[in-house]
XYZ file of C-alpha atoms in Angstrom:
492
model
C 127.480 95.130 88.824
C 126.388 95.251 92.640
C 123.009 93.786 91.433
C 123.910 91.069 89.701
C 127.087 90.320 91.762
C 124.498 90.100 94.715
C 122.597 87.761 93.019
C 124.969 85.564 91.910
C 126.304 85.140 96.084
C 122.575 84.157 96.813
C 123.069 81.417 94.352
C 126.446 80.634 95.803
C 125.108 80.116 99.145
C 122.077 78.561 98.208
C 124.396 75.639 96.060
C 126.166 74.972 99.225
C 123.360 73.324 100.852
C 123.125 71.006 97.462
C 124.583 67.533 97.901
C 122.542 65.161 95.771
C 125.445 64.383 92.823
C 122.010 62.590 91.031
C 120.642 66.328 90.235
C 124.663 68.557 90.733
C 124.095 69.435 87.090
C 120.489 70.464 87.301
C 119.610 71.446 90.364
C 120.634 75.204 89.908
C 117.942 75.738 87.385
C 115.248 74.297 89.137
C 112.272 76.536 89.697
C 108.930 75.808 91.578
C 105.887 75.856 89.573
C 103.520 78.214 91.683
C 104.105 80.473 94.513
C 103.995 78.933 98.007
C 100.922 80.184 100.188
C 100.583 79.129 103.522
C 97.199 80.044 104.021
C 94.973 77.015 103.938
C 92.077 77.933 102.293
C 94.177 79.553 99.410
C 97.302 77.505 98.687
C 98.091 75.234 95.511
C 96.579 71.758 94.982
C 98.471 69.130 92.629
C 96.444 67.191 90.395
C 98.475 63.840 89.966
C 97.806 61.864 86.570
C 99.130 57.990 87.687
C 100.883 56.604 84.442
C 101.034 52.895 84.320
C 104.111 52.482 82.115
C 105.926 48.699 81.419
C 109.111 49.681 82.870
C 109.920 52.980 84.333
C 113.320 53.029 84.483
C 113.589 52.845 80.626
C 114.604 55.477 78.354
C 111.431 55.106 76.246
C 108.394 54.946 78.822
C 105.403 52.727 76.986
C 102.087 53.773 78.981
C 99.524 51.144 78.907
C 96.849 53.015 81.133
C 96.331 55.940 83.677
C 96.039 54.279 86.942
C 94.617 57.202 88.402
C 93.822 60.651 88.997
C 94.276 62.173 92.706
C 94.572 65.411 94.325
C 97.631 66.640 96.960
C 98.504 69.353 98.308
C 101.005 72.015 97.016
C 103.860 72.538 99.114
C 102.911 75.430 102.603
C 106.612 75.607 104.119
C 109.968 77.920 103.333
C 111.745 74.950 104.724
C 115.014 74.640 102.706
C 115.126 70.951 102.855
C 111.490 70.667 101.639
C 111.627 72.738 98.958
C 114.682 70.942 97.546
C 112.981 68.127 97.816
C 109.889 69.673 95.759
C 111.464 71.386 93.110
C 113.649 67.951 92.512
C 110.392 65.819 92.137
C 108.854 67.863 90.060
C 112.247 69.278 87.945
C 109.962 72.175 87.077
C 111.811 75.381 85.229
C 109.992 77.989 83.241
C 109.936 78.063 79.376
C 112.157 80.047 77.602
C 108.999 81.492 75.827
C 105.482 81.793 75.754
C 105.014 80.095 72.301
C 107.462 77.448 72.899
C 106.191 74.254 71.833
C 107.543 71.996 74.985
C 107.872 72.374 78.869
C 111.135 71.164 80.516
C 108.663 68.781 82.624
C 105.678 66.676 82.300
C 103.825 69.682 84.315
C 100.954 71.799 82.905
C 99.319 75.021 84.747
C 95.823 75.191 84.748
C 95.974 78.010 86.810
C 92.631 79.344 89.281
C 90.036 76.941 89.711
C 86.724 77.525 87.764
C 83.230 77.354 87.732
C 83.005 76.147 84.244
C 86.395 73.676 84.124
C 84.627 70.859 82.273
C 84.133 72.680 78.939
C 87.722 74.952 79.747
C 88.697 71.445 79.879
C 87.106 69.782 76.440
C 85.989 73.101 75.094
C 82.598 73.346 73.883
C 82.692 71.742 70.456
C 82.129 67.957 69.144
C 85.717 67.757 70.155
C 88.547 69.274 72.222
C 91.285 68.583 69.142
C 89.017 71.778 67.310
C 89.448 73.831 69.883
C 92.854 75.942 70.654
C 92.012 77.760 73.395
C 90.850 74.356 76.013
C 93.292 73.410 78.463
C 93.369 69.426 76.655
C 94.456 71.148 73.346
C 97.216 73.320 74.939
C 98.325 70.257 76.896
C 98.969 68.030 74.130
C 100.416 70.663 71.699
C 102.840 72.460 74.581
C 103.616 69.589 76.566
C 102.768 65.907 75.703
C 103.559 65.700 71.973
C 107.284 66.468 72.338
C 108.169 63.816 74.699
C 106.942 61.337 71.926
C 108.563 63.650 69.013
C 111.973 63.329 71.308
C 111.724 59.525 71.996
C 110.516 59.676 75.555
C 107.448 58.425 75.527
C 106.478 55.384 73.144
C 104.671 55.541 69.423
C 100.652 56.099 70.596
C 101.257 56.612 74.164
C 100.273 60.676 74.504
C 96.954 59.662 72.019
C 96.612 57.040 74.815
C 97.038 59.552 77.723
C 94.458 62.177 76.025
C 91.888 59.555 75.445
C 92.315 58.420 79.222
C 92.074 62.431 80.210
C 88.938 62.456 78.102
C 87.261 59.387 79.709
C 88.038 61.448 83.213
C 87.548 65.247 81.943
C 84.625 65.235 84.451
C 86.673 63.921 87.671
C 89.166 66.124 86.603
C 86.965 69.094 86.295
C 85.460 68.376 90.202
C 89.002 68.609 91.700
C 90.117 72.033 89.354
C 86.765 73.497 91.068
C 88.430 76.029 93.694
C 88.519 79.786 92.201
C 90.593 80.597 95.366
C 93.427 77.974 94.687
C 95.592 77.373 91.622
C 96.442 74.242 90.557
C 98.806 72.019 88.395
C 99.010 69.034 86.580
C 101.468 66.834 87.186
C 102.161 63.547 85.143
C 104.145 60.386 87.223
C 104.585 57.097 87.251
C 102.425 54.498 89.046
C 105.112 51.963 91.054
C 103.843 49.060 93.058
C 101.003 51.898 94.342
C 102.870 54.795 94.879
C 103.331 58.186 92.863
C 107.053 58.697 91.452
C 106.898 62.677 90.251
C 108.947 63.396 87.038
C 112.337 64.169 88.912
C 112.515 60.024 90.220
C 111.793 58.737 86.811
C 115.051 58.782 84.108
C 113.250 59.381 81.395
C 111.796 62.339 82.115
C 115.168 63.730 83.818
C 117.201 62.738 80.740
C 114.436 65.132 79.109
C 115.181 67.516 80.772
C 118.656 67.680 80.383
C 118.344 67.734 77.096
C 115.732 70.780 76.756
C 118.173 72.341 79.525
C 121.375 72.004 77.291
C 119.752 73.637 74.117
C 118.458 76.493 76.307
C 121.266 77.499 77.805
C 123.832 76.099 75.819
C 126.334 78.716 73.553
C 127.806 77.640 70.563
C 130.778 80.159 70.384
C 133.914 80.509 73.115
C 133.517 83.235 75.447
C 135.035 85.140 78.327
C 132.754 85.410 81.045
C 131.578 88.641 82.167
C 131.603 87.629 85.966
C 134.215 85.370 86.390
C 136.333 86.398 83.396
C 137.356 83.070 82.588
C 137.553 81.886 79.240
C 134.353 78.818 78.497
C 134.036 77.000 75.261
C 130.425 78.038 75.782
C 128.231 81.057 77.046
C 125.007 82.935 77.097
C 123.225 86.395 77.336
C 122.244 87.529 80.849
C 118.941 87.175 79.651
C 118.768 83.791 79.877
C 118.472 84.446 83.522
C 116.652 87.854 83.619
C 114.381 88.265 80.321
C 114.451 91.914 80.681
C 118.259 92.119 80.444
C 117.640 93.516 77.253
C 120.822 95.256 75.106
C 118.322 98.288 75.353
C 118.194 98.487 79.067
C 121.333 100.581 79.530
C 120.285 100.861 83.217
C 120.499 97.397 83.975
C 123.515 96.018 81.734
C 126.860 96.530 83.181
C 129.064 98.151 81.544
C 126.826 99.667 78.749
C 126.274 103.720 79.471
C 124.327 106.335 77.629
C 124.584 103.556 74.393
C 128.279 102.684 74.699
C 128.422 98.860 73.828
C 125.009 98.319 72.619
C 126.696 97.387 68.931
C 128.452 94.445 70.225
C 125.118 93.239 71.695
C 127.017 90.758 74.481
C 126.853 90.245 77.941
C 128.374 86.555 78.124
C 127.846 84.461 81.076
C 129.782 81.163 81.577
C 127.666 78.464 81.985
C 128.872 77.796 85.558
C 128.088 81.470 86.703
C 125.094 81.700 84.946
C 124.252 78.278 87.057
C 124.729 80.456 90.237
C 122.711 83.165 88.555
C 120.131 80.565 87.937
C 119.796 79.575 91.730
C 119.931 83.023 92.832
C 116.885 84.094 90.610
C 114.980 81.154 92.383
C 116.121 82.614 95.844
C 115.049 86.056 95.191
C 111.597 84.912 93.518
C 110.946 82.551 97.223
C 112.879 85.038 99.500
C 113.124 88.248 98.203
C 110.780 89.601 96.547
C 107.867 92.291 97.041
C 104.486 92.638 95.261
C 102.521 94.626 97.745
C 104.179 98.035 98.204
C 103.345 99.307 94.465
C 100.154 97.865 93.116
C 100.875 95.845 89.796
C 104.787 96.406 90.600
C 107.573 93.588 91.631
C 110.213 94.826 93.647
C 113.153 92.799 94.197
C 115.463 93.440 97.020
C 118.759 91.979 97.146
C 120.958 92.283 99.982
C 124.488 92.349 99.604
C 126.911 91.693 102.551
C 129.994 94.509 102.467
C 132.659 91.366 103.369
C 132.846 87.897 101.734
C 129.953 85.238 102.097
C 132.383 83.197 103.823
C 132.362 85.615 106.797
C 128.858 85.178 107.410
C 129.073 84.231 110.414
C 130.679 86.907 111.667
C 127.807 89.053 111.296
C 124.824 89.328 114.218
C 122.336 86.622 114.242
C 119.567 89.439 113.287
C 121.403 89.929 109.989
C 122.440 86.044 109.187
C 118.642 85.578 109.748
C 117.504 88.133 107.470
C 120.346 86.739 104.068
C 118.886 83.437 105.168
C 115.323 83.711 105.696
C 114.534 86.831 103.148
C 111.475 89.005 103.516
C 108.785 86.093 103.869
C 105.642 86.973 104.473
C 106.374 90.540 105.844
C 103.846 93.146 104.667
C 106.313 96.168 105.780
C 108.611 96.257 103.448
C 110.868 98.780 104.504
C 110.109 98.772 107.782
C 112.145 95.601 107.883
C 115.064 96.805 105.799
C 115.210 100.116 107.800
C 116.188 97.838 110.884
C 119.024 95.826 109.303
C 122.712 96.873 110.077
C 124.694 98.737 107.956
C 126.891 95.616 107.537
C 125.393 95.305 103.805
C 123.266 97.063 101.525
C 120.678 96.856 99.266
C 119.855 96.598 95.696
C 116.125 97.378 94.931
C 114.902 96.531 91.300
C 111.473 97.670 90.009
C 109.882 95.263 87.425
C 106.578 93.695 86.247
C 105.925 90.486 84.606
C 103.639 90.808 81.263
C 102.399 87.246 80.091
C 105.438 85.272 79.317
C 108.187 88.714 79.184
C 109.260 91.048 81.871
C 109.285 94.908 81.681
C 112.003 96.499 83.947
C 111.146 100.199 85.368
C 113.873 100.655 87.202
C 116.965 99.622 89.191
C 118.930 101.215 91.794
C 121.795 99.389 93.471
C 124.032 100.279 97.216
C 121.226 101.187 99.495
C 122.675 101.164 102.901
C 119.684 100.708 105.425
C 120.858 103.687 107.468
C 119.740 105.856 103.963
C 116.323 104.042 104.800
C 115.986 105.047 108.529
C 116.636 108.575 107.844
C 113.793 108.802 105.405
C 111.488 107.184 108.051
C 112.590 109.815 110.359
C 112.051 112.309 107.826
C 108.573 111.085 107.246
C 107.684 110.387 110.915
C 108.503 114.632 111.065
C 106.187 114.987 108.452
C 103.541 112.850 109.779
C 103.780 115.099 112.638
C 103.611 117.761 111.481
C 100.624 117.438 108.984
C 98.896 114.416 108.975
C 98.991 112.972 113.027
C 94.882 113.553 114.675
C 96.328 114.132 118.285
C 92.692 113.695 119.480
C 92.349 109.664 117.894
C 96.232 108.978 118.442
C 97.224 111.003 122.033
C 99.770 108.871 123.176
C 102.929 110.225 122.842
C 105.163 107.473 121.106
C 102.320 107.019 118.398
C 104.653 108.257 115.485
C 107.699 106.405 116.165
C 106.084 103.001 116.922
C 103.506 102.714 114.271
C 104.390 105.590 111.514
C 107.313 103.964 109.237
C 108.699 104.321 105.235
C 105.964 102.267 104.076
C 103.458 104.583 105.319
C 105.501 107.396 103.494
C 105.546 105.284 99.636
C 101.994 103.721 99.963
C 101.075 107.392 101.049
C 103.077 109.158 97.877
C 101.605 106.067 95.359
C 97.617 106.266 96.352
C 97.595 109.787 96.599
C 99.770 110.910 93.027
C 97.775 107.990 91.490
C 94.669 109.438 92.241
C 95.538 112.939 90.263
C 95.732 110.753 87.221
C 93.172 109.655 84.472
C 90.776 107.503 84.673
C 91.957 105.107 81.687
C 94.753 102.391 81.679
C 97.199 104.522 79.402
C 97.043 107.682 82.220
C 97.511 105.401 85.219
C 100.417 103.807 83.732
C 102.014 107.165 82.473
C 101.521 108.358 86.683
C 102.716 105.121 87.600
C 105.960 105.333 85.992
C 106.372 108.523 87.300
C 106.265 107.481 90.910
C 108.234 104.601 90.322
C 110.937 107.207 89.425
C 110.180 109.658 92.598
C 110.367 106.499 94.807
C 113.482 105.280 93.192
C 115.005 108.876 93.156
C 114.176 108.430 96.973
C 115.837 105.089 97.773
C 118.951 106.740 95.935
C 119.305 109.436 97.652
C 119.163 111.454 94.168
C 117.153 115.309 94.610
C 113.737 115.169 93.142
C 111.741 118.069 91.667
C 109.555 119.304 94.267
C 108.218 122.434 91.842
C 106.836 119.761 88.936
C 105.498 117.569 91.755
C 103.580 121.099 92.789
C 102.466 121.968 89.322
C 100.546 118.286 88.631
C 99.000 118.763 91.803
C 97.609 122.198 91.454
C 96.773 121.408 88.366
C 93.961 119.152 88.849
C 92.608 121.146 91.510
C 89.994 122.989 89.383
C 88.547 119.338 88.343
C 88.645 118.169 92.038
C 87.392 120.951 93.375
C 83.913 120.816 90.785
C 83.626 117.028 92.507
C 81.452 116.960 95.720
C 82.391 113.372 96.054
C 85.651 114.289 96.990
C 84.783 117.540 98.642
C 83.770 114.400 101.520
C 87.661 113.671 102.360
C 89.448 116.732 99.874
C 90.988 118.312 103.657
C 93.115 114.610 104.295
C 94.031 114.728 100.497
C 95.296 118.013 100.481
C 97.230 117.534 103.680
C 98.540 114.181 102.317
C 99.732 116.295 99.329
C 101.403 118.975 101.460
C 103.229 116.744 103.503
C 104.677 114.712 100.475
C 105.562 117.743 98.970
C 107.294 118.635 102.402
C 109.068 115.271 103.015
C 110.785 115.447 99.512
C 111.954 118.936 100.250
C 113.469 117.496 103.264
C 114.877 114.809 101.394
C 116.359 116.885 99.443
C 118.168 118.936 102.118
C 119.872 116.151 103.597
């Protein structure tokens, strides 16, 4: 439970920050949109459609016209009060699938810029009603047509808004030009000359309410797995974390080797799957890892040993880190090696395929003393085998720039490399490290001897290759000195 027990505290802290009693039931499940990028030539952009509606604090908006079409940009700052701010203007959460026929917000994705938007726009035939795959076909089908089905926008008003689009496909093809950036489509309301997002006009809040409440929303009386309390109402955990599967044994609590698969329930309460909710969104902003393993998410949840509400107790270096996350840091566990043992760590290995997520692995009470002794482990090895005394003399070289993330990027790009070259191979080696790298963080004993075997065994084909021949003397020592930090590991 020390995962998900984690998690839920992140949301608990997070909700304490939220006083706004217009979004208290909502503003849990808010998510943002796209991932926030601070570097200028790279982050979002926000296409803004201007509705002109006849009164937009009805329940039934009537558009007579698009005002206008303009371009902002997406939000650049971790600043708490900002972000709150964002993710209630836009009331943005994701949908609970990719065929689902609605969005919980007037907000489409049209993703990377491109060099041929107008006809990914319109698509390429007489019209873009014909065509399936343009981004004006999508739109109406996923995300206009319901608000009219549901009441919220007026008899003729989304035909309205497509032919307006259509009029404008080539002003809205110049600003979605930017292959670097991604960008969104957002649909407001045009008020005496200034842009109300979705989250400051009724309608589209009471909208979202309503898609909220059928997601979420059980039918049966529970008791809650976390809080144990009884609730007229209750969902799945995977409501919160699609791959929280019944056949993900690892990740359930409670269900070992099979035991409890056949009653197929997890029930959350709706109040602690609220929390849950919240801290999803903190760990996608604040704690969460992409670069260590190619193609891989890590999470990494931190977990205090004491109660939340002795927080402050703790030193400013560790109140800094629960608040502030990981950021932008590209040394993973260089950072979590420094932390104090006053909490510990649960890393989760996942990856997100289209619209579901695949969970590799999950391994939960890391203290961050288990993570400097590996990096003193490796730094030993690094000595020993890989350090070029005549490039790196100086004597502190190891300790101040050799770390853990040197050891797993090291382990990844050269087991990797001993694999095919198709898809199916990679993903096979993949998993495998994935498991020796998890097996690692756990302080679990690895198997050195089959780690031996797959290396010698592709000797013979290396060996034939002059190409490698070039740089085979680094590889081999790269390989002897993984094999010798896991037999260290091993001997702790």
């Amino acid at each position: 439970m020390g995962f998900i027990n984690a998690t839920y505290e992140l949301g608990n802290l997070a909700s304490s920050k939220m006083i706004d009693p217009e979004f208290a039931d909502i503003e849990s499940y808010l998510q943002l949109p796209m991932p926030i990028i601070e570097d200028e030539e790279k982050s979002g952009r926000v296409i803004r459609i201007w509705l002109n509606v006849t009164d937009n604090a009805a329940e039934c908006l009537e558009v007579k016209n698009i005002e206008k079409i303009d371009i902002s940009d997406y939000i650049k700052t971790t600043d708490r009060d900002k972000l709150n701010k964002m993710k209630k203007n836009l009331i943005y959460r994701e949908p609970t699938g990719a065929a689902t026929p609605w969005k919980f917000s007037p907000i489409y994705k049209l993703g990377k810029g491109s060099t041929t938007s107008l006809s990914d726009l319109i698509g390429t035939k007489e019209t873009w009603g014909k065509e399936s795959k343009s981004r004006f076909y999508k739109l109406y089908k996923t995300v206009l047509s319901d608000y009219e089905t549901c009441h919220f926008l007026s008899e003729g008003s989304v035909n309205l808004i497509m032919a307006k689009l259509e009029e404008n496909a080539d002003r809205l093809s110049e600003l979605w030009s930017d292959k670097k950036r991604s960008y969104i489509m957002v649909f407001g309301v045009n008020h005496n000359g200034n842009f109300l997002y979705p989250g400051e006009i009724p309608a589209f809040r009471a909208y979202f309410r309503i898609k909220l409440s059928g997601s979420i929303g059980g039918t049966t009386p529970i008791i809650c797995s976390l809080c144990h309390k009884i609730s007229q109402t209750g969902v799945n955990l995977d409501k919160v974390f699609k791959f929280a599967t019944f056949d993900k044994t690892s990740f359930l609590p409670g269900i070992k080797n099979g035991e409890g698969i056949s009653e197929k329930v997890f029930p959350i309460c709706n109040d602690c799957i609220s929390m849950l909710s919240l801290g999803r969104d903190t760990l996608d902003r604040l704690f969460l890892d992409s670069r260590t393993i190619p193609g891989v998410n890590i999470y990494v949840v931190p977990e205090l040993l004491f109660d939340q509400d002795l927080l402050h107790n703790t030193s400013s270096q560790t109140r800094d880190f629960i608040r502030n996350g990981l950021k932008t840091t590209k040394r993973l566990f260089n950072i979590l090696a420094k932390q104090e043992n006053s909490l510990v760590y649960h890393f989760l290995f996942w990856e997100k395929n289209q619209a579901q997520e695949r969970l590799h692995l999950m391994i939960e009470d890391v203290p961050p003393s288990r993570l400097k002794s590996l990096e003193k482990l490796w730094q030993e090895t690094y000595k020993t085998f890989l350090w070029n005394q005549r490039k790196n003399s100086e004597p502190n070289f190891i300790t101040s720039t050799i770390d853990l993330d040197d050891a797993l990027k090291t382990i990844f790009f050269t087991l990797i490399s001993l694999s095919g070259k198709n898809d199916s191979d990679k993903n096979v080696m993949r998993s495998q490290i994935i498991s020796i790298i998890g097996k690692l963080l756990g302080g679990e004993k690895i198997d050195v001897h089959g780690i031996k075997q797959l290396m010698v065994s592709r000797f013979t084909g290396l060996f034939a290759n002059p190409e490698w021949i070039k740089f085979g003397n680094i590889e081999l020592r790269k390989m002897i000195a993984i094999t010798e930090f896991i037999n260290k590991t091993n001997r702790r």
